[in-house]
CHARMM-style PDB file with segment names, atoms N, HN, CA, C and O in Angstrom:
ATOM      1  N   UNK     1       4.735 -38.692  -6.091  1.00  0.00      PROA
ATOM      2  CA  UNK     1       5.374 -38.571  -4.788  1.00  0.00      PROA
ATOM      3  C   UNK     1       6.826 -39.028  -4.895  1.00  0.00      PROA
ATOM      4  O   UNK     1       7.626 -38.836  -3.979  1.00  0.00      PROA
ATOM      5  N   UNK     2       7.110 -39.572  -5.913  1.00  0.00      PROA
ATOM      6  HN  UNK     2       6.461 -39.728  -6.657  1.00  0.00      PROA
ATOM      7  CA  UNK     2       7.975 -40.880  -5.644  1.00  0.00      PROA
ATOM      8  C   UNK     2       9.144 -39.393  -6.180  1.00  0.00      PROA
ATOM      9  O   UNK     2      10.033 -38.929  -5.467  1.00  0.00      PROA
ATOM     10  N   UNK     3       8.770 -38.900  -7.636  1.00  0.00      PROA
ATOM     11  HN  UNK     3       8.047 -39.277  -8.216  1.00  0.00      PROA
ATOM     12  CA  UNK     3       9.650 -38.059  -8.309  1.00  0.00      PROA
ATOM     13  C   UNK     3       9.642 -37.102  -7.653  1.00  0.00      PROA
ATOM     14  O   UNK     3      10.152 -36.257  -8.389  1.00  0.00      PROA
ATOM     15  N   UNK     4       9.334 -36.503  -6.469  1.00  0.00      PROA
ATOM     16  HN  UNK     4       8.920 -37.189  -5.870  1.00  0.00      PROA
ATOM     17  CA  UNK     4       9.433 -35.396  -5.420  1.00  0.00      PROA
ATOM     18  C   UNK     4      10.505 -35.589  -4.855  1.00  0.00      PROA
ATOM     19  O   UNK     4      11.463 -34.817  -4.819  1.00  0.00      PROA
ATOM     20  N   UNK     5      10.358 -37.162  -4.136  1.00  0.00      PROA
ATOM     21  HN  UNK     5       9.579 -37.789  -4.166  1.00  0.00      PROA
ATOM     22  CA  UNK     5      11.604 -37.494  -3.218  1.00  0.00      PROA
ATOM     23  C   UNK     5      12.647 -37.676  -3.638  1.00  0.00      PROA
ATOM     24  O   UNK     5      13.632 -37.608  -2.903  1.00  0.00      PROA
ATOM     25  N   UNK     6      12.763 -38.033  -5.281  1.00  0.00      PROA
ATOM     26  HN  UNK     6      11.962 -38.088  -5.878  1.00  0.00      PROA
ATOM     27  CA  UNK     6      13.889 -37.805  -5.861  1.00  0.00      PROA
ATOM     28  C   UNK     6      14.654 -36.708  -6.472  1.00  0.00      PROA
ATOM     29  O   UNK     6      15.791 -36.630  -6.937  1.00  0.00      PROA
ATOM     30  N   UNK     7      13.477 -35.714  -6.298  1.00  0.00      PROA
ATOM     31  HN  UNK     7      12.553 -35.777  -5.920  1.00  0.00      PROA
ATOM     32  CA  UNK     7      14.101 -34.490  -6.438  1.00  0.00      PROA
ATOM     33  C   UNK     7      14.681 -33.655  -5.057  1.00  0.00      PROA
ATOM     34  O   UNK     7      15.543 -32.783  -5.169  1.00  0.00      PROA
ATOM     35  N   UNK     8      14.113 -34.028  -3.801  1.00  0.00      PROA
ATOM     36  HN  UNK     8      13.413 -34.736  -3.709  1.00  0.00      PROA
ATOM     37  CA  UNK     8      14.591 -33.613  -3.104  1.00  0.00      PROA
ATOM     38  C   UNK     8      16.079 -34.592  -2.854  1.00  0.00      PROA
ATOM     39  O   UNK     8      16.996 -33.897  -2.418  1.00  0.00      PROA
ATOM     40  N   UNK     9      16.362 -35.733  -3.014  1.00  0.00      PROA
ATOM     41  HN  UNK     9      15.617 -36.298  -3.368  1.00  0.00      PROA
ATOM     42  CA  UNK     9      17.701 -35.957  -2.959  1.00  0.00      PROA
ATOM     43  C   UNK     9      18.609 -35.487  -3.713  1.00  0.00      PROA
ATOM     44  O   UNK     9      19.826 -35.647  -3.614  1.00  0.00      PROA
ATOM     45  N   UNK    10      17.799 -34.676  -4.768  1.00  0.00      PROA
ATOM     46  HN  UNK    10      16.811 -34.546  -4.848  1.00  0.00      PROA
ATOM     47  CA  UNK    10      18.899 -34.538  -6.176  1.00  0.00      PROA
ATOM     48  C   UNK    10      19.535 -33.242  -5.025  1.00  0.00      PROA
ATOM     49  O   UNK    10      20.524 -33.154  -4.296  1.00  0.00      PROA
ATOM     50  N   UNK    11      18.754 -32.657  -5.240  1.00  0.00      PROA
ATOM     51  HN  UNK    11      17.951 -32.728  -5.832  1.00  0.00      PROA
ATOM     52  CA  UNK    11      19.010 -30.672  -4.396  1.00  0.00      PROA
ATOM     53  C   UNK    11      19.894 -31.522  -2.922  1.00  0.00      PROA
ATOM     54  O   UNK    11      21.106 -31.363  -2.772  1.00  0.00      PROA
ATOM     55  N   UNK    12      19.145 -32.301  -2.051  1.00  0.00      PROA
ATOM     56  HN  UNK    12      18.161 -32.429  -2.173  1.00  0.00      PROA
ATOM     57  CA  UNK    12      20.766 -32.325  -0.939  1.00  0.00      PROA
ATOM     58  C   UNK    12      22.076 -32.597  -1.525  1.00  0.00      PROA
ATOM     59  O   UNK    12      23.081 -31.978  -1.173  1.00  0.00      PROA
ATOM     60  N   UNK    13      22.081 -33.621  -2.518  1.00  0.00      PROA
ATOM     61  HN  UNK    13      21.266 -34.123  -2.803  1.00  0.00      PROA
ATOM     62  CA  UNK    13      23.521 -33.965  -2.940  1.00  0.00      PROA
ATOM     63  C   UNK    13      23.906 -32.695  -3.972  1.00  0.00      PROA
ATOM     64  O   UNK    13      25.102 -32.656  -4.262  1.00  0.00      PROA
ATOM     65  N   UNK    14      23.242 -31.877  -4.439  1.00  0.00      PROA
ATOM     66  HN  UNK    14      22.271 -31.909  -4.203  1.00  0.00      PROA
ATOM     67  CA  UNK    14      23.849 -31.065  -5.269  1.00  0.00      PROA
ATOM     68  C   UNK    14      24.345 -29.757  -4.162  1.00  0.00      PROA
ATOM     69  O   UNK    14      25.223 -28.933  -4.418  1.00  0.00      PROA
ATOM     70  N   UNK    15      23.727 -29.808  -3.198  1.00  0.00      PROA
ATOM     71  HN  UNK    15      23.014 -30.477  -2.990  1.00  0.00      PROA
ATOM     72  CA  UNK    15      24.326 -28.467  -1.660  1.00  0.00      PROA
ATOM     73  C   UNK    15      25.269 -29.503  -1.315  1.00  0.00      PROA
ATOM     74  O   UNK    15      26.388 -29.052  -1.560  1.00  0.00      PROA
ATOM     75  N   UNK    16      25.350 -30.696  -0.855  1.00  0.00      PROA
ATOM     76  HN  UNK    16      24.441 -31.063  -0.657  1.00  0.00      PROA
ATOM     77  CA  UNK    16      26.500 -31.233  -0.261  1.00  0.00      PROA
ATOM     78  C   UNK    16      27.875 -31.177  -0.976  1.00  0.00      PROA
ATOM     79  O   UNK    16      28.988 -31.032  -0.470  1.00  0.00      PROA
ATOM     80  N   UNK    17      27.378 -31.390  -2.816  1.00  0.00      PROA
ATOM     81  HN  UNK    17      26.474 -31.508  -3.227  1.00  0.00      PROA
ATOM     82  CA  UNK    17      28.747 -30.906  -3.480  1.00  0.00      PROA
ATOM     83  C   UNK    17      29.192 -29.565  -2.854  1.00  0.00      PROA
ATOM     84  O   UNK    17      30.237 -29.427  -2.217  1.00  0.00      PROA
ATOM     85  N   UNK    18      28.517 -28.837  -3.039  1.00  0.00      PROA
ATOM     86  HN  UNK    18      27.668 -28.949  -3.557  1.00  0.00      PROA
ATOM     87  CA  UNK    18      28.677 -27.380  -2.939  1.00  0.00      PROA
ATOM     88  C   UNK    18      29.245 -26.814  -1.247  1.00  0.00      PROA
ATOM     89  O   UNK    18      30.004 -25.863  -1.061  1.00  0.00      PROA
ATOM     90  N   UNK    19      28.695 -27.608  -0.275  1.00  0.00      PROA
ATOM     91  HN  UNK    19      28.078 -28.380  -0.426  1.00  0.00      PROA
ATOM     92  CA  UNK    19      29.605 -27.630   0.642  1.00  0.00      PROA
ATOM     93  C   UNK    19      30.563 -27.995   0.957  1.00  0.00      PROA
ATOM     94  O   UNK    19      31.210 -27.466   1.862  1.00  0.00      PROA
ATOM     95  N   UNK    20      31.078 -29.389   0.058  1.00  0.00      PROA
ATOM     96  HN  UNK    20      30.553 -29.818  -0.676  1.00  0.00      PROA
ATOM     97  CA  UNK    20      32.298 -29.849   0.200  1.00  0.00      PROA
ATOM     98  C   UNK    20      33.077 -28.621  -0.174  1.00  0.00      PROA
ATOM     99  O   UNK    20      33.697 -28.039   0.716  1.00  0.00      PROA
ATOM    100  N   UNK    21      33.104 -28.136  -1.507  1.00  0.00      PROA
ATOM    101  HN  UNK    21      32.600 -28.609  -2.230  1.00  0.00      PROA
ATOM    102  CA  UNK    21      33.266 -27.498  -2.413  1.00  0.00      PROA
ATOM    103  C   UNK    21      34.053 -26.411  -1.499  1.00  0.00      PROA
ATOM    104  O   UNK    21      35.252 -26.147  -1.403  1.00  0.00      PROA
ATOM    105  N   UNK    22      33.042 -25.954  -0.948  1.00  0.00      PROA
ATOM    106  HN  UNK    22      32.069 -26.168  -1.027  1.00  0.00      PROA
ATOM    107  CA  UNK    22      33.238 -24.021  -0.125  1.00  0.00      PROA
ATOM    108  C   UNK    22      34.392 -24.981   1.676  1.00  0.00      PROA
ATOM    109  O   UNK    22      34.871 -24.586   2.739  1.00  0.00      PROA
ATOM    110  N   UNK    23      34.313 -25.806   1.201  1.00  0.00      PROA
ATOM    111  HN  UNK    23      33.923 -26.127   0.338  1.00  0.00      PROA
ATOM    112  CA  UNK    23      35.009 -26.589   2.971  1.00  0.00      PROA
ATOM    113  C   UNK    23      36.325 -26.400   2.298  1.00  0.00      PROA
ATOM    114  O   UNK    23      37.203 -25.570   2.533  1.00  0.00      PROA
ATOM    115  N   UNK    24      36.270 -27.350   1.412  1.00  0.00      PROA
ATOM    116  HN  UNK    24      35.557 -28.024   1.222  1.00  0.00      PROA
ATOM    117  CA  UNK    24      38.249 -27.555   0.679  1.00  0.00      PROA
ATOM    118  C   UNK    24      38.320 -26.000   0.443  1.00  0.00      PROA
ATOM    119  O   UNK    24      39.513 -25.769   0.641  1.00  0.00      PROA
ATOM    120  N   UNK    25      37.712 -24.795   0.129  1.00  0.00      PROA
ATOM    121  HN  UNK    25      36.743 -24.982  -0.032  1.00  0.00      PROA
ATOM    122  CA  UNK    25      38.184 -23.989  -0.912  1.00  0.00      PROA
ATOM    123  C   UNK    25      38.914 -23.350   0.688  1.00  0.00      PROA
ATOM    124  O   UNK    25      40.118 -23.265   0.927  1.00  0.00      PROA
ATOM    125  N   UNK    26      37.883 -23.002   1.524  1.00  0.00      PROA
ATOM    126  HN  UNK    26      36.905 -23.071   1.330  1.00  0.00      PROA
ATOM    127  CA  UNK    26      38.177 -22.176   2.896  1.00  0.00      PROA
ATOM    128  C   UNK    26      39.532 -22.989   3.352  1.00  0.00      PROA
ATOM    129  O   UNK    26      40.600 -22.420   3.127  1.00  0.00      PROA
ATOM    130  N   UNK    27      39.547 -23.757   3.724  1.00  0.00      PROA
ATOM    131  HN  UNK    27      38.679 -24.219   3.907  1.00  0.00      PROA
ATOM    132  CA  UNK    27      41.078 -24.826   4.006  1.00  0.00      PROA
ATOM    133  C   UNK    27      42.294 -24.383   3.228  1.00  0.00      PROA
ATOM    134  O   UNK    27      43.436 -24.037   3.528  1.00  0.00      PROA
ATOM    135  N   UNK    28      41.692 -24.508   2.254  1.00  0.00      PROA
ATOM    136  HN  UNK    28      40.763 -24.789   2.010  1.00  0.00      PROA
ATOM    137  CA  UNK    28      42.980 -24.618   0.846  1.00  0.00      PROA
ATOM    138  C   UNK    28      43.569 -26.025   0.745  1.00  0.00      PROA
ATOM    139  O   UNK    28      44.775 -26.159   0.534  1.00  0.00      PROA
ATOM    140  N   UNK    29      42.813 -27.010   0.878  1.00  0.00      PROA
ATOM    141  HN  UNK    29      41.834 -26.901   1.049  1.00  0.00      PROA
ATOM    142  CA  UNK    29      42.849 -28.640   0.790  1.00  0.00      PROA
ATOM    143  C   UNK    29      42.910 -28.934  -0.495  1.00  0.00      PROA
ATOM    144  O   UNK    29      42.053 -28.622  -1.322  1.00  0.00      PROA
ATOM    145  N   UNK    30      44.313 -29.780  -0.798  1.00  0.00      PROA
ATOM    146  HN  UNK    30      45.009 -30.034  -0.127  1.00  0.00      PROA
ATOM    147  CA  UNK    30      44.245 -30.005  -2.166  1.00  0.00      PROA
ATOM    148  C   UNK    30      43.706 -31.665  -2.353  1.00  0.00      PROA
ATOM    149  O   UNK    30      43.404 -32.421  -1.430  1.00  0.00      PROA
ATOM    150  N   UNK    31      43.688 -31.930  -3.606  1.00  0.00      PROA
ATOM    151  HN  UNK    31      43.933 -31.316  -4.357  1.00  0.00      PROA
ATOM    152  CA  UNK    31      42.821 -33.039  -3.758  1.00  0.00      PROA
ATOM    153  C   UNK    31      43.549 -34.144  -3.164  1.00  0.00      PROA
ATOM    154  O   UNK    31      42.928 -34.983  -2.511  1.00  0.00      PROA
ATOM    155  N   UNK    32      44.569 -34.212  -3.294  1.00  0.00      PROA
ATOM    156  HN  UNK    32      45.073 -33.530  -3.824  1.00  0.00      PROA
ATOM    157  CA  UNK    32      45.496 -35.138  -2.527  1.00  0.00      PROA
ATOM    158  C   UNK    32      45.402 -35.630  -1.194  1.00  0.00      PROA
ATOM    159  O   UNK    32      45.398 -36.813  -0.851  1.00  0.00      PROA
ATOM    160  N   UNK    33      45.323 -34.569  -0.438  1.00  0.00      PROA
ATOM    161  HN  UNK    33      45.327 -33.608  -0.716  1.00  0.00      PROA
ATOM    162  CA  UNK    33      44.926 -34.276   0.785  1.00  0.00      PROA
ATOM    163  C   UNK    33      43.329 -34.844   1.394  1.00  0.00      PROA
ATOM    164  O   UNK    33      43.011 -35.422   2.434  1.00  0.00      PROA
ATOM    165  N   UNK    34      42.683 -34.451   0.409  1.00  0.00      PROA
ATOM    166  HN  UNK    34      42.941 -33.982  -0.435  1.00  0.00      PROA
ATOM    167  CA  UNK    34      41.318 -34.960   0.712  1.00  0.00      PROA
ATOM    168  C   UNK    34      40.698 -35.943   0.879  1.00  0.00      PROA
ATOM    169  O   UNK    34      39.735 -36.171   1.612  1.00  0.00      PROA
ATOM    170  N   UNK    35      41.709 -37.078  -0.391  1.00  0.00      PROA
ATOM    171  HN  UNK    35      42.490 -36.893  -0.986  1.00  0.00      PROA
ATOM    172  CA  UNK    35      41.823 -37.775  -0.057  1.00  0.00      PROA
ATOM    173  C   UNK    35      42.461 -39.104   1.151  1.00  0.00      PROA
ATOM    174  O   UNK    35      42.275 -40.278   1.470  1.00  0.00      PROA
ATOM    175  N   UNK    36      43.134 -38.148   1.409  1.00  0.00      PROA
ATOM    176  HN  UNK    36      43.285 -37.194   1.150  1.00  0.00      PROA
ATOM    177  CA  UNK    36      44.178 -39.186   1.736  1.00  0.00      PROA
ATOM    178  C   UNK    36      43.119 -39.089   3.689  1.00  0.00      PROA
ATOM    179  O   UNK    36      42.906 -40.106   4.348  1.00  0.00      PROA
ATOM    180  N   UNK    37      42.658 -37.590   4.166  1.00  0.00      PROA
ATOM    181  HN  UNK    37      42.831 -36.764   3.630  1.00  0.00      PROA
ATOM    182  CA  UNK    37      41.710 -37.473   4.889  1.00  0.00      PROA
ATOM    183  C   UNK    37      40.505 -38.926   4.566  1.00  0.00      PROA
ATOM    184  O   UNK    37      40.542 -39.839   5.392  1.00  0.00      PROA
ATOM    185  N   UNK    38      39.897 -39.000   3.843  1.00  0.00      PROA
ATOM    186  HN  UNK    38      39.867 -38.259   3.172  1.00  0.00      PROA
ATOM    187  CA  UNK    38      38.957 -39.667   3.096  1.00  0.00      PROA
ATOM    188  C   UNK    38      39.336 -41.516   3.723  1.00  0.00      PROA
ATOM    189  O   UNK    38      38.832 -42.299   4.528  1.00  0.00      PROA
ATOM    190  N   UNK    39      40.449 -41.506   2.813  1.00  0.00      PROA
ATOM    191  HN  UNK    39      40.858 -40.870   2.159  1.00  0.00      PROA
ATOM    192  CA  UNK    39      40.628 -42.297   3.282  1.00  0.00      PROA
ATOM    193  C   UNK    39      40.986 -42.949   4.929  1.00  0.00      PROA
ATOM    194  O   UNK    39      40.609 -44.025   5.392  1.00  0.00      PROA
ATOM    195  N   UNK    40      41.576 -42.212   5.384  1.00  0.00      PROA
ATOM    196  HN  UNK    40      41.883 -41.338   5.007  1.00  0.00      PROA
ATOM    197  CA  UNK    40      41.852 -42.301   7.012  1.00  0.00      PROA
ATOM    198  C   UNK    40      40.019 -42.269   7.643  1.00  0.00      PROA
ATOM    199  O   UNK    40      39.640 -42.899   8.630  1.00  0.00      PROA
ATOM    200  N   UNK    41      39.575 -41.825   7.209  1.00  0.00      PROA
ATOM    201  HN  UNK    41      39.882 -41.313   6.408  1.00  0.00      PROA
ATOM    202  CA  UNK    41      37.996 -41.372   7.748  1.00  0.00      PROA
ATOM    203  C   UNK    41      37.471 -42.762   7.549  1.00  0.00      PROA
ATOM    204  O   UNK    41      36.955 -43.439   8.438  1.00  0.00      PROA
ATOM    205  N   UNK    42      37.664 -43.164   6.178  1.00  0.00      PROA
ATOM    206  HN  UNK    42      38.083 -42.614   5.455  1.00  0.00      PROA
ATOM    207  CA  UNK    42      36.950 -44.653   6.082  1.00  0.00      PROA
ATOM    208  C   UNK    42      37.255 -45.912   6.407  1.00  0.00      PROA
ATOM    209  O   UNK    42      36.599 -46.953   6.446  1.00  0.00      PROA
ATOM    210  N   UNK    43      38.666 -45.560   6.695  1.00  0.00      PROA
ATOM    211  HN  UNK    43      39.199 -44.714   6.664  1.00  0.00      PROA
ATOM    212  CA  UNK    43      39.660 -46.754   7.362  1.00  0.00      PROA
ATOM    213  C   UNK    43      38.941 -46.673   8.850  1.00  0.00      PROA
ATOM    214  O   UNK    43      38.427 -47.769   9.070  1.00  0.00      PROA
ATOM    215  N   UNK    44      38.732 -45.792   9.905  1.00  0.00      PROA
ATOM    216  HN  UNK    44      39.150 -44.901   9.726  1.00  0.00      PROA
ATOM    217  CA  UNK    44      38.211 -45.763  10.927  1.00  0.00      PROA
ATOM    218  C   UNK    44      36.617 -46.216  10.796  1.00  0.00      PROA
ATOM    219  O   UNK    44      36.103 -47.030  11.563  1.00  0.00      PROA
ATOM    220  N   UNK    45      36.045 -45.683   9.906  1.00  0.00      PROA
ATOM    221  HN  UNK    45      36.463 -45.022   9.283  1.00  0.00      PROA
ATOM    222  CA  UNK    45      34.565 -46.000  10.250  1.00  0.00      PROA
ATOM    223  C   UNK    45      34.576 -47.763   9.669  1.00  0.00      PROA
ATOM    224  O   UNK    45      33.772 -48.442  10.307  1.00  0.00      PROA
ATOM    225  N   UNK    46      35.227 -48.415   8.763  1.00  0.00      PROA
ATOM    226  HN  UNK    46      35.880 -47.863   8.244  1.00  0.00      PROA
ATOM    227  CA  UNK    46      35.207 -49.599   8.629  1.00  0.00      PROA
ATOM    228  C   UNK    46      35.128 -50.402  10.205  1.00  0.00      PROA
ATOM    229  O   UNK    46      34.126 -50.928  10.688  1.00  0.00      PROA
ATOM    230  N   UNK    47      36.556 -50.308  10.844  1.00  0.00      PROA
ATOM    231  HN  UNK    47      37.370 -49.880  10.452  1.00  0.00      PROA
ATOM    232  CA  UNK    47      37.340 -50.569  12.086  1.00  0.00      PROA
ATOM    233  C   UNK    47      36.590 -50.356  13.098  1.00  0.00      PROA
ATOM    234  O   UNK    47      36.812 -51.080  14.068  1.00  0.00      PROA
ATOM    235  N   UNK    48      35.583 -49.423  13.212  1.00  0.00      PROA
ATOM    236  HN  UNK    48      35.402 -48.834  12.425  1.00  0.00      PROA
ATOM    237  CA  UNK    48      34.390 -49.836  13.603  1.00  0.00      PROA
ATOM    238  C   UNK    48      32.955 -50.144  14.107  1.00  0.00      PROA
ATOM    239  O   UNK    48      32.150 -50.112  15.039  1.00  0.00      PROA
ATOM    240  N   UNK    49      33.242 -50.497  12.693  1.00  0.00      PROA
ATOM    241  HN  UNK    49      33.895 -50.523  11.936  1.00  0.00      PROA
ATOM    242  CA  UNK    49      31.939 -51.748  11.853  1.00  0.00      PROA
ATOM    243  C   UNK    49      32.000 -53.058  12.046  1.00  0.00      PROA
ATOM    244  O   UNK    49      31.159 -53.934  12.248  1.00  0.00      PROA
ATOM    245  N   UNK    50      33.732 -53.012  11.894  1.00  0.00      PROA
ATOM    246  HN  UNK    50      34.416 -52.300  11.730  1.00  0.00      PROA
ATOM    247  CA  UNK    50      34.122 -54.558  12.230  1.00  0.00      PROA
ATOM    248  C   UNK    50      33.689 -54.977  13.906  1.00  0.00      PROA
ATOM    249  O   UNK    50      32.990 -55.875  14.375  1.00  0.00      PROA
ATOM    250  N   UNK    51      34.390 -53.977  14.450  1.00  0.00      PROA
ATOM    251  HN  UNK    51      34.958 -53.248  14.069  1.00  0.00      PROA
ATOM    252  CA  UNK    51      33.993 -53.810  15.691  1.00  0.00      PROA
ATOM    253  C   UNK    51      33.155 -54.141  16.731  1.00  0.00      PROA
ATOM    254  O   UNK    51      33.257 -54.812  17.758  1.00  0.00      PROA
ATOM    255  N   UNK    52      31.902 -53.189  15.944  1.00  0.00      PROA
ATOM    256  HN  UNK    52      31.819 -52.643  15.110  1.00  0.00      PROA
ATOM    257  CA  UNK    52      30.743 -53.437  16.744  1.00  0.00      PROA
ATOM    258  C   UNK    52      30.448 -55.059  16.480  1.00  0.00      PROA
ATOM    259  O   UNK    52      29.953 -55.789  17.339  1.00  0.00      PROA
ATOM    260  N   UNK    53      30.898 -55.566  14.933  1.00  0.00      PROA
ATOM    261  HN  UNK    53      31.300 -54.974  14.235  1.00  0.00      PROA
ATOM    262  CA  UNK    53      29.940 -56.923  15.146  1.00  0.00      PROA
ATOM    263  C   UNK    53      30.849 -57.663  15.056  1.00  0.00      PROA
ATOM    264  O   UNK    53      30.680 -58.494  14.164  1.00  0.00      PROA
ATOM    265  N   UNK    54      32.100 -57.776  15.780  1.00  0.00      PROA
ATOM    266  HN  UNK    54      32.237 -57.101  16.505  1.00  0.00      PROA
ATOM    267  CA  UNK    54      32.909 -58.783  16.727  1.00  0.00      PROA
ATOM    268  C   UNK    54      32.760 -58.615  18.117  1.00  0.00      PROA
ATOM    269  O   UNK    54      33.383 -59.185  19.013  1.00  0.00      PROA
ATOM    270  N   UNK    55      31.654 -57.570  18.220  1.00  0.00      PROA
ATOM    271  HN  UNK    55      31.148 -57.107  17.493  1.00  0.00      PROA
ATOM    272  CA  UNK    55      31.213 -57.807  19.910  1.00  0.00      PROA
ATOM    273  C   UNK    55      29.756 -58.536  19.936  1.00  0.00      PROA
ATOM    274  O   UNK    55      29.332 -59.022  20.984  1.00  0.00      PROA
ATOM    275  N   UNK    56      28.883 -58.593  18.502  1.00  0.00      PROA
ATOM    276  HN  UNK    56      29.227 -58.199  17.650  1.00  0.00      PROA
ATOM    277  CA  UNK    56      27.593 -58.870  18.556  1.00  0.00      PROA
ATOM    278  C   UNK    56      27.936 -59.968  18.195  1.00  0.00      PROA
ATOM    279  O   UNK    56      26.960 -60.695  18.384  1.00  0.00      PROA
ATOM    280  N   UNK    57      29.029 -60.741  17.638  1.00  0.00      PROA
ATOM    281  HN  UNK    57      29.822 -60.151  17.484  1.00  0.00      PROA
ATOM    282  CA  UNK    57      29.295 -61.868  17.626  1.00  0.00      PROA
ATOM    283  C   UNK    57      29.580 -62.690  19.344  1.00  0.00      PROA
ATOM    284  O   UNK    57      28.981 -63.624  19.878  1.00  0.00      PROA
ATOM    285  N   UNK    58      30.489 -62.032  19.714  1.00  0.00      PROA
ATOM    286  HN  UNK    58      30.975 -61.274  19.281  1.00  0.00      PROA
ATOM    287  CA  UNK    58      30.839 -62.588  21.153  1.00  0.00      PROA
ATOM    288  C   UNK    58      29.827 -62.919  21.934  1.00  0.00      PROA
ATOM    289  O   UNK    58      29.665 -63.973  22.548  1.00  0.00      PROA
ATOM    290  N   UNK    59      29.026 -61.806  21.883  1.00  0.00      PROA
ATOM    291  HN  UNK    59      29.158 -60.949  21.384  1.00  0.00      PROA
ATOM    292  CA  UNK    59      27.616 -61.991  22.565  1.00  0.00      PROA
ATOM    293  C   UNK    59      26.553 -63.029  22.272  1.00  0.00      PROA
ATOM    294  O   UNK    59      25.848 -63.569  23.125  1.00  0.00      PROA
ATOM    295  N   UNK    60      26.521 -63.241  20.980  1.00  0.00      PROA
ATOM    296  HN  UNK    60      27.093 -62.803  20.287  1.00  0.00      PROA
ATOM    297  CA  UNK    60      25.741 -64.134  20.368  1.00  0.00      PROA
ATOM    298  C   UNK    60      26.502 -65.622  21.072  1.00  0.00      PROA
ATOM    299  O   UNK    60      25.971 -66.407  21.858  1.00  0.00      PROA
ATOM    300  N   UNK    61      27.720 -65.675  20.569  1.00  0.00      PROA
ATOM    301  HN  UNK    61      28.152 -65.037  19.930  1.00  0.00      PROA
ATOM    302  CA  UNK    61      27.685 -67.302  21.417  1.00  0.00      PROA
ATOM    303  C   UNK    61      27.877 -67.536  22.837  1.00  0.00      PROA
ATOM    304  O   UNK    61      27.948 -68.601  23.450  1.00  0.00      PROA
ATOM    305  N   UNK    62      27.963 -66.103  23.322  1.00  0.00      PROA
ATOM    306  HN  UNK    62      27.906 -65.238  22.824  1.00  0.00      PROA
ATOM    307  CA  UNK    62      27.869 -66.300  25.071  1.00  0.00      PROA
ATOM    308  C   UNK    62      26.568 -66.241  25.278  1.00  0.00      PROA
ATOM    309  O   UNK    62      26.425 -66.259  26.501  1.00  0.00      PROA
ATOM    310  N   UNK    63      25.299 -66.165  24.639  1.00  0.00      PROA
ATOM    311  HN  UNK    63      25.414 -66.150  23.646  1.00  0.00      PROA
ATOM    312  CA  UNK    63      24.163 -65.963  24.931  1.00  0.00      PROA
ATOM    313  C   UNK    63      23.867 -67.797  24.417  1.00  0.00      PROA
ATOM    314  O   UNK    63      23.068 -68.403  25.132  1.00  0.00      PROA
ATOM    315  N   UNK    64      24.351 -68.392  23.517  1.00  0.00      PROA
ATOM    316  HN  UNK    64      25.000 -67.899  22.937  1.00  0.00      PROA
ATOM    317  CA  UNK    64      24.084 -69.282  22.811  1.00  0.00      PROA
ATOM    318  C   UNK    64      24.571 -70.599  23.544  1.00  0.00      PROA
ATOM    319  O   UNK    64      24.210 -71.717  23.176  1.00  0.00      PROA
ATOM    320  N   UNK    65      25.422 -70.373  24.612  1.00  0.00      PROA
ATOM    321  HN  UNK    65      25.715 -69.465  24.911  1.00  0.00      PROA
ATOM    322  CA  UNK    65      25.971 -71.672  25.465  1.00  0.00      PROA
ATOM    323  C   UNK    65      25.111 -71.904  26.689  1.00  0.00      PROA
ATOM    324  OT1 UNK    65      25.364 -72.834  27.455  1.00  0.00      PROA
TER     325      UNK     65
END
């Protein structure tokens, strides 16, 4: 069972290459670019992460007094 499920992750990540793949080609996104997207994408999803748990913090010691 176990080597099933790892074959089915192999096949999504090998279509997800392949969609990245056919995304940049349709664009005409060069690698530079993709990154630099990439990065802006992960700079936001960090920001928030931080986010959410500087509010689950707040909450925690307003629940805690």
């Amino acid at each position: 069972i176990r080597l099933m499920r790892l074959v089915k992750v192999l096949e999504i990540m090998k279509n997800s290459h392949n969609i990245t793949k056919q995304f940049s080609k349709k664009l005409a996104i060069d690698a530079g670019t993709e990154r630099l997207y990439f990065c802006f994408l992960l700079f936001f999803f960090m920001n928030h992460i931080f986010a959410c748990l500087w509010v689950l913090l707040g909450q925690g010691l307003v629940d805690s007094q």
